[in-house]
Coordinates of C-alpha atoms in Angstrom, one line a residue:
M16 CA -35.5 -15.0 -1.9
N17 CA -35.4 -11.2 -1.4
K18 CA -32.6 -11.5 1.2
F19 CA -30.6 -13.8 -1.1
C20 CA -30.9 -11.3 -4.0
W21 CA -30.0 -8.4 -1.8
R22 CA -27.0 -10.2 -0.2
H23 CA -25.6 -11.2 -3.6
F24 CA -27.0 -8.3 -5.7
L25 CA -23.7 -7.0 -6.9
V26 CA -22.7 -10.3 -8.4
L27 CA -26.1 -11.0 -9.8
Y28 CA -26.2 -7.6 -11.3
T29 CA -22.7 -7.7 -12.8
L30 CA -22.6 -11.2 -14.4
P31 CA -25.4 -11.0 -17.0
F32 CA -23.8 -8.0 -18.7
F33 CA -20.6 -9.9 -19.2
L34 CA -22.3 -13.1 -20.1
A35 CA -24.4 -11.3 -22.8
T36 CA -21.2 -10.4 -24.6
S37 CA -19.9 -14.0 -24.8
Q38 CA -18.8 -15.5 -28.1
I39 CA -20.8 -18.6 -27.1
S40 CA -24.2 -18.1 -28.5
Q41 CA -26.1 -20.1 -25.8
V42 CA -24.3 -18.2 -23.0
A43 CA -24.9 -14.8 -24.7
T44 CA -28.6 -15.5 -25.2
T45 CA -29.0 -16.5 -21.5
G46 CA -27.1 -13.4 -20.4
K47 CA -29.3 -11.1 -22.5
A48 CA -32.4 -12.6 -20.9
L49 CA -30.9 -12.3 -17.4
R50 CA -30.1 -8.6 -18.0
W51 CA -33.8 -7.8 -18.2
I52 CA -34.6 -10.0 -15.2
I53 CA -32.0 -8.5 -12.9
L54 CA -32.8 -5.0 -14.0
I55 CA -36.5 -5.5 -13.3
I56 CA -35.7 -7.3 -9.9
G57 CA -33.5 -4.4 -8.9
C58 CA -36.1 -1.7 -9.6
V59 CA -38.8 -3.8 -7.9
M60 CA -36.6 -4.0 -4.8
S61 CA -36.2 -0.2 -4.8
A62 CA -39.9 0.3 -5.4
S63 CA -40.8 -2.1 -2.6
S64 CA -38.8 0.0 -0.1
G65 CA -40.4 3.3 -1.3
F66 CA -37.3 4.4 -3.2
Q67 CA -35.5 5.1 0.0
R68 CA -31.8 5.8 0.2
A69 CA -29.3 7.8 2.3
D70 CA -31.6 7.1 5.3
S71 CA -33.8 9.9 4.0
K72 CA -37.5 9.9 5.2
R73 CA -38.5 11.3 1.8
I74 CA -37.5 10.4 -1.7
L75 CA -34.1 12.0 -2.2
V76 CA -33.6 13.5 -5.7
T77 CA -30.2 15.0 -6.4
W78 CA -29.4 17.4 -9.3
T79 CA -27.8 14.5 -11.1
D80 CA -31.0 12.6 -10.8
K81 CA -33.0 15.5 -12.2
I82 CA -30.8 15.9 -15.2
I83 CA -30.7 12.2 -16.0
I84 CA -34.5 11.9 -15.6
A85 CA -35.0 14.9 -17.9
F86 CA -32.9 13.1 -20.6
L87 CA -34.7 9.8 -20.0
L88 CA -38.1 11.6 -20.5
F89 CA -36.8 13.1 -23.8
F90 CA -35.6 9.6 -24.9
L91 CA -39.1 8.3 -24.2
A92 CA -40.7 11.3 -26.0
S93 CA -38.7 10.5 -29.2
E94 CA -41.2 7.7 -29.6
Y95 CA -43.4 10.2 -31.4
W96 CA -41.0 10.8 -34.3
T97 CA -38.7 7.8 -34.3
I98 CA -38.1 5.7 -37.4
E99 CA -38.4 2.5 -35.3
P100 CA -41.1 2.8 -32.5
W101 CA -40.5 -0.6 -30.9
L102 CA -36.8 -0.3 -30.8
T103 CA -37.0 3.2 -29.3
A104 CA -39.4 2.1 -26.6
Q105 CA -37.3 -0.9 -25.7
R106 CA -34.0 1.0 -25.5
A107 CA -35.5 3.9 -23.5
I108 CA -37.2 1.5 -21.0
S109 CA -34.0 -0.5 -20.6
L110 CA -32.0 2.6 -19.9
L111 CA -34.7 3.7 -17.4
L112 CA -34.3 0.4 -15.6
L113 CA -30.5 0.7 -15.6
Y114 CA -30.8 4.2 -14.1
G115 CA -33.2 2.8 -11.4
C116 CA -30.8 0.0 -10.5
S117 CA -27.6 2.2 -10.6
F118 CA -28.9 5.3 -8.7
W119 CA -31.4 3.7 -6.4
T120 CA -30.8 0.0 -5.7
L121 CA -27.1 0.2 -5.8
W122 CA -27.0 3.4 -3.8
K123 CA -28.9 1.8 -1.0
Y124 CA -26.7 -1.3 -1.3
V125 CA -23.5 0.9 -0.9
D126 CA -25.1 2.6 2.1
Q127 CA -25.3 -0.8 3.8
V128 CA -21.8 -2.1 3.0
S129 CA -19.8 1.2 2.5
E130 CA -18.2 2.6 -0.7
Q131 CA -14.9 1.0 0.1
V132 CA -16.3 -2.5 0.5
F133 CA -18.5 -2.0 -2.6
V134 CA -15.5 -1.1 -4.8
Q135 CA -13.4 -3.9 -3.4
R136 CA -16.2 -6.4 -4.2
L137 CA -16.7 -4.9 -7.7
L138 CA -13.0 -5.3 -8.4
K139 CA -13.0 -8.8 -7.0
V140 CA -15.8 -9.8 -9.4
A141 CA -14.0 -8.1 -12.3
G142 CA -10.7 -9.7 -11.4
T143 CA -12.3 -13.1 -11.3
I144 CA -14.0 -12.6 -14.7
F145 CA -10.9 -11.5 -16.4
T146 CA -8.7 -14.1 -14.8
L147 CA -11.1 -16.7 -16.3
N148 CA -11.0 -14.8 -19.6
L149 CA -7.2 -15.3 -19.8
L150 CA -7.6 -19.0 -18.9
S151 CA -10.1 -19.3 -21.7
A152 CA -7.3 -19.1 -24.2
A153 CA -6.4 -22.7 -23.3
L154 CA -10.0 -23.9 -23.1
L155 CA -11.9 -22.3 -25.9
P156 CA -11.3 -22.2 -29.7
N157 CA -11.3 -18.9 -31.6
T158 CA -10.1 -16.8 -28.7
W159 CA -8.2 -14.5 -31.1
L160 CA -9.9 -12.3 -33.7
V161 CA -7.7 -10.6 -36.4
G162 CA -4.7 -10.9 -34.2
R163 CA -6.4 -9.5 -31.1
F164 CA -7.3 -11.5 -28.0
R165 CA -11.1 -11.7 -27.3
G166 CA -11.1 -14.7 -25.0
F167 CA -14.6 -15.4 -23.7
F168 CA -16.0 -12.3 -25.4
N169 CA -17.4 -11.9 -28.9
N170 CA -15.2 -8.9 -29.6
P171 CA -11.9 -7.6 -28.3
N172 CA -13.4 -4.2 -27.9
N173 CA -15.8 -5.5 -25.3
I174 CA -12.8 -6.2 -23.1
G175 CA -11.4 -2.7 -23.7
L176 CA -14.8 -1.1 -22.9
A177 CA -15.1 -2.7 -19.5
L178 CA -11.4 -2.2 -18.6
S179 CA -11.4 1.5 -19.5
L180 CA -13.5 1.9 -16.3
V181 CA -12.2 -0.9 -14.1
I182 CA -8.5 -0.4 -14.5
P183 CA -8.4 3.2 -13.2
L184 CA -10.5 2.1 -10.3
A185 CA -8.1 -0.8 -9.6
I186 CA -5.0 1.4 -9.9
S187 CA -6.4 4.0 -7.5
Q188 CA -7.1 1.2 -5.0
W189 CA -3.7 -0.3 -5.3
L190 CA -1.9 3.1 -5.0
Y191 CA -3.9 4.0 -1.9
T192 CA -4.0 0.6 -0.1
K193 CA -0.6 -0.8 -1.3
Q194 CA -2.2 -4.3 -1.0
R195 CA -0.7 -7.2 -3.0
K196 CA -4.2 -8.4 -4.0
S197 CA -4.9 -5.0 -5.5
L198 CA -1.6 -5.1 -7.4
F199 CA -2.5 -8.7 -8.6
T200 CA -5.9 -7.4 -9.9
V201 CA -4.2 -4.5 -11.7
G202 CA -1.8 -7.0 -13.3
I203 CA -4.6 -9.4 -14.5
L204 CA -6.6 -6.5 -15.9
T205 CA -3.6 -5.0 -17.7
L206 CA -2.7 -8.4 -19.3
N207 CA -6.3 -8.5 -20.7
L208 CA -6.0 -4.9 -22.0
L209 CA -2.7 -5.5 -23.7
A210 CA -3.9 -8.7 -25.3
C211 CA -7.1 -7.2 -26.6
G212 CA -5.1 -4.2 -28.0
S213 CA -7.9 -1.6 -27.5
R214 CA -6.1 1.7 -28.2
G215 CA -9.0 3.9 -27.2
S216 CA -9.2 2.3 -23.8
M217 CA -5.5 2.7 -23.3
L218 CA -5.8 6.4 -24.1
G219 CA -8.6 6.8 -21.6
I220 CA -6.8 4.8 -18.9
A221 CA -3.6 6.8 -19.4
N222 CA -5.5 10.1 -18.9
A223 CA -7.3 8.7 -15.9
T224 CA -4.0 7.4 -14.3
I225 CA -2.4 10.9 -14.7
I226 CA -5.4 12.5 -12.9
I227 CA -5.2 9.9 -10.1
L228 CA -1.5 10.5 -9.6
V229 CA -1.9 14.3 -9.5
S230 CA -4.5 13.9 -6.8
L231 CA -2.4 11.5 -4.8
F232 CA 0.7 13.7 -5.1
V233 CA -0.7 16.0 -2.4
K234 CA -0.7 13.2 0.2
R235 CA 2.2 11.0 -1.0
P236 CA 4.6 12.8 -3.3
R237 CA 7.4 10.2 -3.0
Q238 CA 5.1 7.4 -4.0
V239 CA 3.7 9.3 -6.9
I240 CA 7.2 10.2 -8.2
T241 CA 8.4 6.6 -7.9
A242 CA 5.3 5.3 -9.6
A243 CA 5.6 7.9 -12.4
V244 CA 9.3 7.1 -13.0
V245 CA 8.6 3.3 -13.1
A246 CA 5.7 3.8 -15.5
I247 CA 7.6 6.1 -17.9
V248 CA 10.7 3.8 -18.0
S249 CA 8.5 0.7 -18.5
L250 CA 6.5 2.5 -21.2
G251 CA 9.7 3.6 -22.9
F252 CA 10.9 0.0 -23.2
F253 CA 7.5 -1.4 -24.1
I254 CA 6.8 0.9 -27.1
Q255 CA 10.0 -0.4 -28.7
T256 CA 8.8 -4.0 -28.7
D257 CA 7.4 -5.8 -31.8
F258 CA 4.3 -6.6 -29.8
F259 CA 3.5 -3.0 -29.3
I260 CA 4.2 -2.1 -32.9
D261 CA 2.3 -5.0 -34.4
Q262 CA -0.6 -5.6 -31.9
I263 CA -1.3 -2.2 -30.4
L264 CA 0.1 0.6 -32.6
R265 CA -1.2 -1.1 -35.8
D266 CA 0.1 1.8 -37.9
S267 CA -1.9 0.9 -41.0
S268 CA -5.2 1.6 -39.2
L269 CA -4.2 4.7 -37.2
Q270 CA -5.2 7.3 -39.8
T271 CA -8.8 6.0 -40.0
A272 CA -9.0 4.9 -36.4
S273 CA -9.7 1.3 -37.7
N274 CA -12.1 2.6 -40.3
R275 CA -14.1 4.6 -37.8
T276 CA -13.7 7.8 -39.8
Y277 CA -15.8 6.3 -42.6
F278 CA -18.6 5.6 -40.1
W279 CA -18.3 9.2 -38.8
E280 CA -18.7 10.5 -42.4
L281 CA -21.9 8.5 -42.7
A282 CA -23.1 9.8 -39.4
Q283 CA -22.6 13.4 -40.5
E284 CA -24.9 12.7 -43.5
Y285 CA -27.5 11.1 -41.3
I286 CA -27.5 13.9 -38.8
A287 CA -27.8 16.5 -41.5
N288 CA -31.1 15.0 -42.4
R289 CA -32.5 15.4 -38.9
P290 CA -30.2 17.7 -37.0
D291 CA -32.7 19.0 -34.4
F292 CA -34.4 16.0 -32.8
G293 CA -32.7 13.0 -34.6
H294 CA -34.2 9.7 -35.7
G295 CA -35.4 8.5 -32.3
F296 CA -33.6 7.1 -29.4
G297 CA -31.8 3.7 -30.0
T298 CA -32.1 4.0 -33.8
D299 CA -28.3 4.1 -34.4
A300 CA -28.7 0.3 -34.5
V301 CA -30.8 0.4 -37.7
I302 CA -29.7 3.8 -39.2
H303 CA -27.7 2.3 -42.1
D304 CA -30.6 0.1 -43.2
H305 CA -32.9 3.0 -43.0
Y306 CA -30.9 4.9 -45.5
G307 CA -30.2 1.8 -47.7
I308 CA -26.5 1.7 -46.8
S309 CA -24.8 -1.7 -47.0
L310 CA -21.8 -1.9 -44.7
E311 CA -20.9 -5.1 -46.3
A312 CA -20.7 -3.4 -49.7
L313 CA -18.5 -0.7 -48.2
R314 CA -16.4 -3.4 -46.5
L315 CA -17.1 -1.9 -43.1
R316 CA -17.7 -3.9 -39.9
G317 CA -19.1 -2.3 -36.7
Y318 CA -22.1 -1.3 -34.7
G319 CA -24.0 1.9 -35.4
V320 CA -21.8 4.8 -36.3
M321 CA -18.9 3.7 -34.0
S322 CA -19.0 6.7 -31.7
S323 CA -21.3 7.6 -28.7
Y324 CA -21.1 11.3 -29.6
Y325 CA -22.1 10.9 -33.3
G326 CA -24.4 8.0 -32.3
L327 CA -26.4 10.0 -29.8
A328 CA -26.6 12.9 -32.3
V329 CA -28.1 10.5 -34.9
Q330 CA -30.7 9.5 -32.3
I331 CA -31.7 12.8 -30.6
G332 CA -30.0 15.6 -32.7
W333 CA -27.0 17.8 -32.0
P334 CA -28.5 20.3 -29.5
L335 CA -29.5 17.6 -26.9
T336 CA -26.4 15.6 -27.6
C337 CA -24.2 18.6 -26.8
C338 CA -26.2 19.2 -23.6
F339 CA -25.9 15.5 -22.6
F340 CA -22.1 15.3 -22.9
A341 CA -21.6 18.8 -21.7
S342 CA -23.4 17.8 -18.5
L343 CA -21.1 14.8 -18.0
W344 CA -17.9 16.7 -18.9
G345 CA -19.0 19.6 -16.8
F346 CA -19.6 17.3 -13.8
A347 CA -16.1 15.8 -14.2
A348 CA -14.5 19.3 -14.6
Y349 CA -16.4 20.6 -11.5
C350 CA -15.2 17.7 -9.3
I351 CA -11.6 18.0 -10.5
T352 CA -11.3 21.8 -10.1
K353 CA -13.1 22.0 -6.8
F354 CA -12.2 18.7 -5.0
W355 CA -8.9 17.7 -6.5
R356 CA -7.6 16.9 -3.0
N357 CA -10.4 14.4 -2.4
Y358 CA -8.6 11.3 -3.7
E359 CA -11.6 9.0 -3.5
L360 CA -13.8 11.3 -5.5
I361 CA -11.1 12.1 -8.1
S362 CA -10.5 8.3 -8.5
L363 CA -14.2 7.9 -9.5
V364 CA -14.2 10.9 -11.7
S365 CA -11.0 9.7 -13.5
C366 CA -12.9 6.6 -14.4
L367 CA -15.7 8.7 -15.9
I368 CA -13.2 10.7 -17.9
S369 CA -11.6 7.5 -19.2
G370 CA -15.1 6.3 -20.3
L371 CA -16.0 9.6 -22.0
I372 CA -12.7 9.4 -24.0
V373 CA -13.6 5.8 -25.0
C374 CA -17.0 7.0 -26.1
I375 CA -15.3 8.9 -28.9
F376 CA -14.6 5.6 -30.5
E377 CA -17.4 3.3 -29.2
P378 CA -21.2 3.5 -29.3
A379 CA -21.6 2.4 -25.7
I380 CA -22.8 4.9 -23.1
Y381 CA -26.5 5.0 -24.0
S382 CA -27.0 1.2 -24.5
A383 CA -28.2 -0.5 -21.3
G384 CA -27.1 -3.9 -22.6
N385 CA -23.3 -3.7 -22.7
C386 CA -20.7 -4.2 -20.0
F387 CA -19.6 -0.6 -20.3
S388 CA -22.8 1.3 -19.6
F389 CA -23.7 -0.4 -16.3
L390 CA -20.2 0.3 -15.0
F391 CA -20.3 3.9 -16.2
W392 CA -23.6 4.8 -14.6
T393 CA -22.7 2.9 -11.4
I394 CA -19.5 4.9 -11.0
L395 CA -21.4 8.2 -11.7
M396 CA -23.7 7.2 -8.9
L397 CA -20.8 6.6 -6.6
A398 CA -19.4 10.1 -7.4
T399 CA -22.8 11.7 -7.0
R400 CA -23.3 9.9 -3.7
R401 CA -19.9 11.0 -2.4
L402 CA -20.7 14.6 -3.3
Y403 CA -24.1 14.4 -1.6
Y404 CA -22.8 13.0 1.6
R405 CA -19.9 15.6 1.7
K406 CA -22.5 18.4 1.4
L407 CA -24.7 16.7 4.0
S408 CA -21.7 16.3 6.4
K409 CA -20.7 19.9 5.9
S410 CA -24.2 21.2 6.6
R411 CA -24.5 19.1 9.8
S412 CA -20.9 20.0 10.8
M413 CA -20.2 16.4 11.5
P414 CA -18.5 13.5 9.6
I415 CA -20.7 10.9 7.8
A416 CA -19.3 7.5 6.9
I417 CA -19.5 6.8 3.2

């Protein structure tokens, strides 16, 4: 059983997060249960091996681990002042399990198969899921929601959240390997993105793609120039189409970011009441009810305060929220400024930047249950791992395969 779980751990780990966001209630319920099971199994697998990774004889703890653990401890500590003790405990424990799987179980898994193989397998799983998602338009009813394609998912934004991280990774693979299967994956993922019409994800992916091209320019200037010209010309034609204007631009909702500005105004009021330590981790899910605010009466539809930045401030206050996101942005800035010639690392960091941009518009990064968070923390692990092995290789004055 253990060998089977380990051999297929990536698939077993990935599927529940996508299934849990299905519009089919029975599938979603099963996926939610499986998320807990696979997170627990993953952490048990790491614990049974003594939390060994990187062939280290001792428990290896990087600076990234220390910072994440410090925040996790604070999230758990908010149990003392939270407005919803059970919810805070559940959310904090689930995020702890997610960290354990991402930074310990998957790290060891990548050590065994290599980063390149891991990324290829991850993109293969994603490509399969989103190919089936497109096919669901012909098999399932209600695959469109307010003019936007949701396919198998319960919300078009679920598609955008996952693709904001997966597409930059797929683009970087295609540009580097020039393989047709990589191009096919990029095409499938892009069709899903255009159909779901997630503007925040498109903004994040655009920035990530620019970063990837700048890094690749050092090695392959002609390829980058060609790709950039093709992209600009294609975009020039695309933004003039009725599809872009009606389904993506959606000019009537631009000013309020699809009513998100109203959520952000509410968030500012909530944060002002508890600016230092917030209402407790995970409480953005119930914050409106706590203050007696009816979203239905305000004609608003959404989760929490519709922003990871405002959402985390509601939960743990502004000071720690600023530290949390400053750590992530600082990590990305450090990698880009110091290792911009390292294409593999920059490709991973570009995905993180895309995700951090999307977090402006979506409450996703701190919830272990959605299909964005497990991808985000997995990619952060890959970037941390690459930096660690680079440092280790330099100190030993010999190359180490990663």
